[in-house]
PDB file of C-alpha atoms in Angstrom:
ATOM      1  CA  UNK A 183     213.025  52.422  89.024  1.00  0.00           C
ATOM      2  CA  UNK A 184     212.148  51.972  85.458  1.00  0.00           C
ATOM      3  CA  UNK A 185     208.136  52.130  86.779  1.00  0.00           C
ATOM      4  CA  UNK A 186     208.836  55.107  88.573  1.00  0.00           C
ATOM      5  CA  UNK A 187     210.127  56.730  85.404  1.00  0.00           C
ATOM      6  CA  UNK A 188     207.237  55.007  82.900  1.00  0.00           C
ATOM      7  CA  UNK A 189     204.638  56.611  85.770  1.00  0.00           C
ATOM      8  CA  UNK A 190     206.259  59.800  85.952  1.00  0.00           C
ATOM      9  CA  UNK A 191     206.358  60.207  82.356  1.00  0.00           C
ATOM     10  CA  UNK A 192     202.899  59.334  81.994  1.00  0.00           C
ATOM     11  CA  UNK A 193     202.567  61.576  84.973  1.00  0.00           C
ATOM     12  CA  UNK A 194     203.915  64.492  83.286  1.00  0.00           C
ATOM     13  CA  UNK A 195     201.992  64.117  80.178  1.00  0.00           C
ATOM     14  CA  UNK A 196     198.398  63.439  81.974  1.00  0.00           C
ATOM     15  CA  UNK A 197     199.880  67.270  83.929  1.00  0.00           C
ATOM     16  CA  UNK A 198     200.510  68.473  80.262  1.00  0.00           C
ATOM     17  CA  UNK A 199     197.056  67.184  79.219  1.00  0.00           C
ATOM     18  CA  UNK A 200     195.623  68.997  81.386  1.00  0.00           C
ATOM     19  CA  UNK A 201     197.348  72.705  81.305  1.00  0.00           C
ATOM     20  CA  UNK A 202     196.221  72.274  77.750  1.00  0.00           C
ATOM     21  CA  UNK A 203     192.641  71.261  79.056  1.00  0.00           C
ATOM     22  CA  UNK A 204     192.661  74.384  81.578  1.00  0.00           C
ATOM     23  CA  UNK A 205     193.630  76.974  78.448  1.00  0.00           C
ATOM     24  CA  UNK A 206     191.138  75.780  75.873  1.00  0.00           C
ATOM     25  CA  UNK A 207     188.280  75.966  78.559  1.00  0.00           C
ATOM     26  CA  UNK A 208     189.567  79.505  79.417  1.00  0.00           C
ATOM     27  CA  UNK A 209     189.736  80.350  76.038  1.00  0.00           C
ATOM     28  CA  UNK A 210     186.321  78.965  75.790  1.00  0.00           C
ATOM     29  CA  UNK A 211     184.908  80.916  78.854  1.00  0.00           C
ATOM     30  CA  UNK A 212     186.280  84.041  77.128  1.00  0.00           C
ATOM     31  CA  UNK A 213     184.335  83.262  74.132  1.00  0.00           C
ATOM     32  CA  UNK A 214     181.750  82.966  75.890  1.00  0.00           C
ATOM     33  CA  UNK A 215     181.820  86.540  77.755  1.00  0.00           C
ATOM     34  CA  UNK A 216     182.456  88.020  74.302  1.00  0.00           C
ATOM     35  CA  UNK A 217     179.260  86.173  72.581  1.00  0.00           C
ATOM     36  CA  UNK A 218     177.462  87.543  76.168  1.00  0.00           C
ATOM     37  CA  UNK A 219     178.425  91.073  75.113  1.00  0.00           C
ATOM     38  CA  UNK A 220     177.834  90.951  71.793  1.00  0.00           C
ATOM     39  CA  UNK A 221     174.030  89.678  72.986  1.00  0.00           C
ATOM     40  CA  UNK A 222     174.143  93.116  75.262  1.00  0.00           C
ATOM     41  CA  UNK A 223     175.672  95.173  72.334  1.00  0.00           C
ATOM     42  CA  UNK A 224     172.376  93.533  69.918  1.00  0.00           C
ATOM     43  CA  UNK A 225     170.115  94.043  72.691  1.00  0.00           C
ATOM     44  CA  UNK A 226     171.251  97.981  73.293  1.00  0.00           C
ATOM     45  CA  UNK A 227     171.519  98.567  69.585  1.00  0.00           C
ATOM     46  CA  UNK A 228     167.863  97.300  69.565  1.00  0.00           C
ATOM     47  CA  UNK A 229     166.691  99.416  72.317  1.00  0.00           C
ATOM     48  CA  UNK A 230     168.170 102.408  70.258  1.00  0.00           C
ATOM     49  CA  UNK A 231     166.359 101.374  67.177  1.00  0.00           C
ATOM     50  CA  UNK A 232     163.307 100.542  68.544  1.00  0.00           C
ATOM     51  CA  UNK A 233     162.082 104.023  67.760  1.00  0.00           C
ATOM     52  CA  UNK A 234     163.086 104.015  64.050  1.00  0.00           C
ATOM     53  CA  UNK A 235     160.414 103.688  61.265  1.00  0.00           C
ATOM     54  CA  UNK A 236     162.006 100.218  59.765  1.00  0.00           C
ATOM     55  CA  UNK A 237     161.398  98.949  63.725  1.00  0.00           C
ATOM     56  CA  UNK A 238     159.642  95.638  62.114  1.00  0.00           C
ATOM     57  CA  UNK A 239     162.954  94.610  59.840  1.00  0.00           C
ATOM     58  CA  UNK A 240     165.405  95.540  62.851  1.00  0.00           C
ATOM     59  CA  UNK A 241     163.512  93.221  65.332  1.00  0.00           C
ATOM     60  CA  UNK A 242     163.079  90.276  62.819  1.00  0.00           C
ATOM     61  CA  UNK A 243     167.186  90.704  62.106  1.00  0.00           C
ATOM     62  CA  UNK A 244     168.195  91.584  66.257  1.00  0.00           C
ATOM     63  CA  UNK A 245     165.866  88.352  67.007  1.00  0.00           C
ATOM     64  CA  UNK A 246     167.337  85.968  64.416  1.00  0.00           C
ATOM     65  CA  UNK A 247     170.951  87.433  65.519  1.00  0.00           C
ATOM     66  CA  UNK A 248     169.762  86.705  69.208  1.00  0.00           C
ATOM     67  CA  UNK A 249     168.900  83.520  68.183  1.00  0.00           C
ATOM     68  CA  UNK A 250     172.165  82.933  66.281  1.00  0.00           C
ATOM     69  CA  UNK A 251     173.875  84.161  69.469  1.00  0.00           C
ATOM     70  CA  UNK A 252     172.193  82.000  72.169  1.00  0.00           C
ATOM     71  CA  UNK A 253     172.835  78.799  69.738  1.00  0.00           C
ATOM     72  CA  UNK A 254     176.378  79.379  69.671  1.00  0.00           C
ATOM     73  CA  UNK A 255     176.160  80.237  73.661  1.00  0.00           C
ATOM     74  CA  UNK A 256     174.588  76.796  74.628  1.00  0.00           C
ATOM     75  CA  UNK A 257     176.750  75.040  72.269  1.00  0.00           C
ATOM     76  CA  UNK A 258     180.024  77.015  74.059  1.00  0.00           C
ATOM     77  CA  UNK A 259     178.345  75.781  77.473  1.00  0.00           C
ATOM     78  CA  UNK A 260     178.172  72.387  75.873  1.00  0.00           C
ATOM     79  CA  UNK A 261     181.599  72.367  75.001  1.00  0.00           C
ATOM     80  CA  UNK A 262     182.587  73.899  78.440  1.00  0.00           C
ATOM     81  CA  UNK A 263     181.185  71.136  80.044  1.00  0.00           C
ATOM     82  CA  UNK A 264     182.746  68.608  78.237  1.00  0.00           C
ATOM     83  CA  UNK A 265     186.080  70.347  79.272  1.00  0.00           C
ATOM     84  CA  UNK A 266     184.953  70.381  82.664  1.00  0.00           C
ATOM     85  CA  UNK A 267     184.228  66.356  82.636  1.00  0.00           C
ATOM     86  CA  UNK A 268     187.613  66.027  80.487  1.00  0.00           C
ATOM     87  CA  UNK A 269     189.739  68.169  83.680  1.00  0.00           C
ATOM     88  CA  UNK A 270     187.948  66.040  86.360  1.00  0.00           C
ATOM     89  CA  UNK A 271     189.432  63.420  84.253  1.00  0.00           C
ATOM     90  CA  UNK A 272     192.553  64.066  84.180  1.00  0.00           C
ATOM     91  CA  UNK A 273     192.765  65.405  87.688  1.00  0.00           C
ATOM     92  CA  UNK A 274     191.639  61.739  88.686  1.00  0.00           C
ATOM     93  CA  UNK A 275     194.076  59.979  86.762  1.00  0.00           C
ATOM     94  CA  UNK A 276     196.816  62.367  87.992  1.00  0.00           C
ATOM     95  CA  UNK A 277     196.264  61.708  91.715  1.00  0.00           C
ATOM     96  CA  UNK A 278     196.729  57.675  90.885  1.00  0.00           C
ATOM     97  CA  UNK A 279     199.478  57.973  89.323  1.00  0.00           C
ATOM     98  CA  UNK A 280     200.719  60.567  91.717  1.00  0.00           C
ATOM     99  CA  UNK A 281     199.819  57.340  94.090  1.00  0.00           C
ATOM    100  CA  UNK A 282     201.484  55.067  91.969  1.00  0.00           C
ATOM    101  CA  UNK A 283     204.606  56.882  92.225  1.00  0.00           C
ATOM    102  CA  UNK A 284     204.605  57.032  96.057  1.00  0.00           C
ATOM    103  CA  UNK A 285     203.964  53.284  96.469  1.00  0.00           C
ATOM    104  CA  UNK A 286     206.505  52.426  93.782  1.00  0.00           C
ATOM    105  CA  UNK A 287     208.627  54.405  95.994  1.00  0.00           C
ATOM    106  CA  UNK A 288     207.919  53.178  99.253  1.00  0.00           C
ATOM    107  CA  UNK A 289     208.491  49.605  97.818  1.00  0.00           C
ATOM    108  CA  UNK A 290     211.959  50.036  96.624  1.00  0.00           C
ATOM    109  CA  UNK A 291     212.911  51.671  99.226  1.00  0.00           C
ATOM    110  CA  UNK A 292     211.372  48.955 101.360  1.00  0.00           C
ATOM    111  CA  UNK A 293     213.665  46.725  99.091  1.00  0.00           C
ATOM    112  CA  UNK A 294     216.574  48.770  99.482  1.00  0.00           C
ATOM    113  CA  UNK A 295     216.572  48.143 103.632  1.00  0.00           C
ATOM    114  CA  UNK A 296     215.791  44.324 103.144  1.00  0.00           C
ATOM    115  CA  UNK A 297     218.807  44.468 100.386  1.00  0.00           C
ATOM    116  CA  UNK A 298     221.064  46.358 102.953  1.00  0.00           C
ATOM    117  CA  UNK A 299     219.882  43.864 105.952  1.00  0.00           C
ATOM    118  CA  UNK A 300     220.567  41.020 103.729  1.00  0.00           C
ATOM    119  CA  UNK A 301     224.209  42.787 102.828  1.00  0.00           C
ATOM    120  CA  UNK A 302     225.074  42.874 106.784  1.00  0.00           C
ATOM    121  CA  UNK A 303     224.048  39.140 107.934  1.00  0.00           C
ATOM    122  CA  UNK A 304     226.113  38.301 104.677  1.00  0.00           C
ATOM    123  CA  UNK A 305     228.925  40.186 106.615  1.00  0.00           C
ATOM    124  CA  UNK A 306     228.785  38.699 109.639  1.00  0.00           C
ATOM    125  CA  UNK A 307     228.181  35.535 108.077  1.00  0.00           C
ATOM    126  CA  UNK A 308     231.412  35.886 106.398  1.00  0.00           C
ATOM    127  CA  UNK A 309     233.356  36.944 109.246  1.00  0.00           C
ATOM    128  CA  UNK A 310     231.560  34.106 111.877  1.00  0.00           C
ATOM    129  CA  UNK A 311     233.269  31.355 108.998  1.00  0.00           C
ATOM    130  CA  UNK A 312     236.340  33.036 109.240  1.00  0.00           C
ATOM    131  CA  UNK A 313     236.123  32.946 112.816  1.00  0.00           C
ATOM    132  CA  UNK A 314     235.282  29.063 113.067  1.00  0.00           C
ATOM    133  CA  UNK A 315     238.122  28.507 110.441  1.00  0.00           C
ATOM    134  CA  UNK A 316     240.779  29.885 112.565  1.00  0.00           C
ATOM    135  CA  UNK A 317     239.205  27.573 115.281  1.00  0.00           C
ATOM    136  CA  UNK A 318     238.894  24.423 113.386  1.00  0.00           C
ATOM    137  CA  UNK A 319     243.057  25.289 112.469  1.00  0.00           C
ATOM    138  CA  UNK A 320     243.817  25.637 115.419  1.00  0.00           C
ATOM    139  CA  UNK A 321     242.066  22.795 117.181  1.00  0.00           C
ATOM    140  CA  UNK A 322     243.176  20.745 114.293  1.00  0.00           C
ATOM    141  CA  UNK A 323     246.369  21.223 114.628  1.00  0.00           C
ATOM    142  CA  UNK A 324     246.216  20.915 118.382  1.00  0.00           C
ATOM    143  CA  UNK A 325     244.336  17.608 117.971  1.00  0.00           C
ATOM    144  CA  UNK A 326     247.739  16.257 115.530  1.00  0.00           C
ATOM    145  CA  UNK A 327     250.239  17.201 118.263  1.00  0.00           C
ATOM    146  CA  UNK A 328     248.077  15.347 120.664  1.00  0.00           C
ATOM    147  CA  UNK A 329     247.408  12.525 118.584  1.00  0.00           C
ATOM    148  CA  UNK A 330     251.532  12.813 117.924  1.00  0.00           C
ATOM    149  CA  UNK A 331     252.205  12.374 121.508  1.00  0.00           C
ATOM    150  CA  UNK A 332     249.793   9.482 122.161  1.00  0.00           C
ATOM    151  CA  UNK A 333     251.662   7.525 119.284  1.00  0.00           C
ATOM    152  CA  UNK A 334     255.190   8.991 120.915  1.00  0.00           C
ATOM    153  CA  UNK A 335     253.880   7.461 124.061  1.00  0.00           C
ATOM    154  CA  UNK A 336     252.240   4.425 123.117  1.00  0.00           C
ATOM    155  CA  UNK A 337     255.166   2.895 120.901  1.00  0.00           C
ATOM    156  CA  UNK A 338     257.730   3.979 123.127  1.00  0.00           C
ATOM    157  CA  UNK A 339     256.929   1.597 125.955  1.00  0.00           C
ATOM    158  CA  UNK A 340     258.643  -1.606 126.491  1.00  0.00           C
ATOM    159  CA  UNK A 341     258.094  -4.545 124.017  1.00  0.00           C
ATOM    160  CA  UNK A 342     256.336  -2.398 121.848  1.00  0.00           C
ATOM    161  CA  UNK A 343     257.627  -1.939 118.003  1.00  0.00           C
ATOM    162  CA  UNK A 344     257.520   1.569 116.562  1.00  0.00           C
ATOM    163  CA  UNK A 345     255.355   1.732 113.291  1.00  0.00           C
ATOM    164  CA  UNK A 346     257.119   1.660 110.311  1.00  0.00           C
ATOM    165  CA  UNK A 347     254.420   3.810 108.370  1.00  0.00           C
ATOM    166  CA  UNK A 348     251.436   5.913 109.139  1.00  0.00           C
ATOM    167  CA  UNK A 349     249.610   4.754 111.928  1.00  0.00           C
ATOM    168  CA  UNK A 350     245.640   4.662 112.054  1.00  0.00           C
ATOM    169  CA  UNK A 351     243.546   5.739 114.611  1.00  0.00           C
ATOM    170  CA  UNK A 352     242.004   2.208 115.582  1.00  0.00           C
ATOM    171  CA  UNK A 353     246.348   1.289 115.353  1.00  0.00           C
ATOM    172  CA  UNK A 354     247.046   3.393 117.949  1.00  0.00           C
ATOM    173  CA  UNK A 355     243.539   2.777 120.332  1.00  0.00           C
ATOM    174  CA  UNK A 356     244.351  -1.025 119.896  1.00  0.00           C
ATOM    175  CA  UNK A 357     248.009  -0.712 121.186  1.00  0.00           C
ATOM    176  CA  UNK A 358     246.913   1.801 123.798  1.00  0.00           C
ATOM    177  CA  UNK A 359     244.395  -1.242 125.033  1.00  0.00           C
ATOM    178  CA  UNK A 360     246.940  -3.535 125.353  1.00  0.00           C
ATOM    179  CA  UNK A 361     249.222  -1.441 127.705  1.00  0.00           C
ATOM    180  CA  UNK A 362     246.123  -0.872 129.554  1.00  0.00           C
ATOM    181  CA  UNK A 363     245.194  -4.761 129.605  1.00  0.00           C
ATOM    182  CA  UNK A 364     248.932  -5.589 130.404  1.00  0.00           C
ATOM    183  CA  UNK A 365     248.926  -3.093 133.093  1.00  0.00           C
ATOM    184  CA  UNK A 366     245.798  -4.232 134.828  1.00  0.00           C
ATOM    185  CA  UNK A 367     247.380  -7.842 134.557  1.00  0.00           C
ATOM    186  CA  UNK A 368     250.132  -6.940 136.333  1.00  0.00           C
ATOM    187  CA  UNK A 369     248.442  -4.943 138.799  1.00  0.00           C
ATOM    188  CA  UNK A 370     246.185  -8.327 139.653  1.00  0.00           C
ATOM    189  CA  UNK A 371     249.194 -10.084 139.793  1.00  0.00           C
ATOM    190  CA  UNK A 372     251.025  -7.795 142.549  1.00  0.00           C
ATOM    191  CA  UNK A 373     247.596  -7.590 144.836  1.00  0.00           C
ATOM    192  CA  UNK A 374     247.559 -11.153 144.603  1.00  0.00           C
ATOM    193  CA  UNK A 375     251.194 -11.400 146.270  1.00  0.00           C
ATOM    194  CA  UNK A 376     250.322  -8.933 148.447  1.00  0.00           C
ATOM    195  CA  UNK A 377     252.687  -6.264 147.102  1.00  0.00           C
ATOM    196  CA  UNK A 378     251.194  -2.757 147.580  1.00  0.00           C
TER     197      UNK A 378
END
C-alpha cells in the first residue's frame, strides 16, 4: 500500500509535470503565430512602402527586422521541440508508473486471497483439533472405565489380593496372565480325567 501511494504521488506529479509542459508549449506555439504575423504585418508594410522614395532605408530596416524575426522563429521551434521531447517524456514515464500501480495492485490483491486462504485452513485447522480433542476425551475416558473394569475383574477372582495402591499396566497384564495360565492348567487337568 505504501508503494501504491509513493507511485501515485509520483504519478500525480509526473501528470502535473506535464499539464505544465502542455501550457508552456501552447504558449510557445502562440508566440510563434504572433512572431508569424508580425513577419506578414513587416512583409505587407514593405509591399506598401516599396513605392516610397526612402525604398533603400525601408528594405535594409524590413530585412534586418525579417531577419530578427526568423531568428527568434527558429529559436521558438527550437524550444518547441525541446517541449515536444520533454512531453514524450513524461508521457513515457506516466504509462510505467501507471503500470506500476496496476501490478502493485494486482500483487496485493493476489496477497490478500493467499492471506484470506491461509485465514480459512487456519479455521478449519482449529476446529479439526477441537474435533480430535473431544475424541481423544472421550476415548480416554472410555479407555479408564475399561481399564477400571479389567482391574475390577482381574482382582476380584479367587485367591487373588486386591491392590492396595495404583495399579500399573504391566500389574494388571501380569495378573490377567496368570488367570489365563491357571485356567488353561485346569482345563488340561479336566481333559486329562476325561471330564468334558
Amino acid at each position: 500500500t505504501g508503494a501504491i501511494s509513493s507511485l501515485q504521488r509520483q504519478l500525480e506529479i509526473q501528470e502535473s509535470q506535464l499539464r505544465r509542459t502542455k501550457s508552456e508549449k501552447e504558449t510557445l506555439q502562440k508566440k510563434l503565430r504572433e512572431r508569424e504575423n508580425q513577419l506578414q504585418a513587416m512583409s505587407t508594410k514593405f509591399c506598401s512602402l516599396r513605392e516610397e522614395q526612402n525604398h533603400a532605408d525601408v528594405t535594409v530596416t524590413i530585412e534586418e527586422e525579417n531577419c530578427r524575426l526568423r531568428q527568434v522563429v527558429t529559436e521558438q521551434e527550437s524550444k518547441l521541440a525541446e517541449q515536444n521531447k520533454l512531453i514524450s517524456e513524461l508521457q513515457g514515464t506516466v504509462s510505467q508508473l501507471q503500470a506500476e500501480v496496476l501490478t502493485s495492485r494486482y500483487h496485493i490483491h493476489k496477497q490478500q486471497q493467499a492471506q484470506e486462504a491461509m485465514q480459512s485452513q487456519a479455521e478449519t485447522l482449529q476446529h479439526r483439533e477441537l474435533q480430535t480433542r473431544v475424541t481423544l476425551e472421550c476415548i480416554s475416558s472410555r479407555f479408564e472405565r475399561f481399564r477400571s473394569k479389567i482391574i475390577q475383574a482381574t482382582f476380584s477372582t479367587a485367591g487373588s489380593k486386591p491392590p492396595q495402591a495404583e495399579v500399573t499396566d504391566e500389574e494388571v497384564l501380569e495378573a490377567m496372565q496368570k488367570i489365563i495360565n491357571e485356567r488353561m492348567e485346569f482345563y488340561q487337568m479336566l481333559k486329562q480325567k476325561g471330564v468334558k
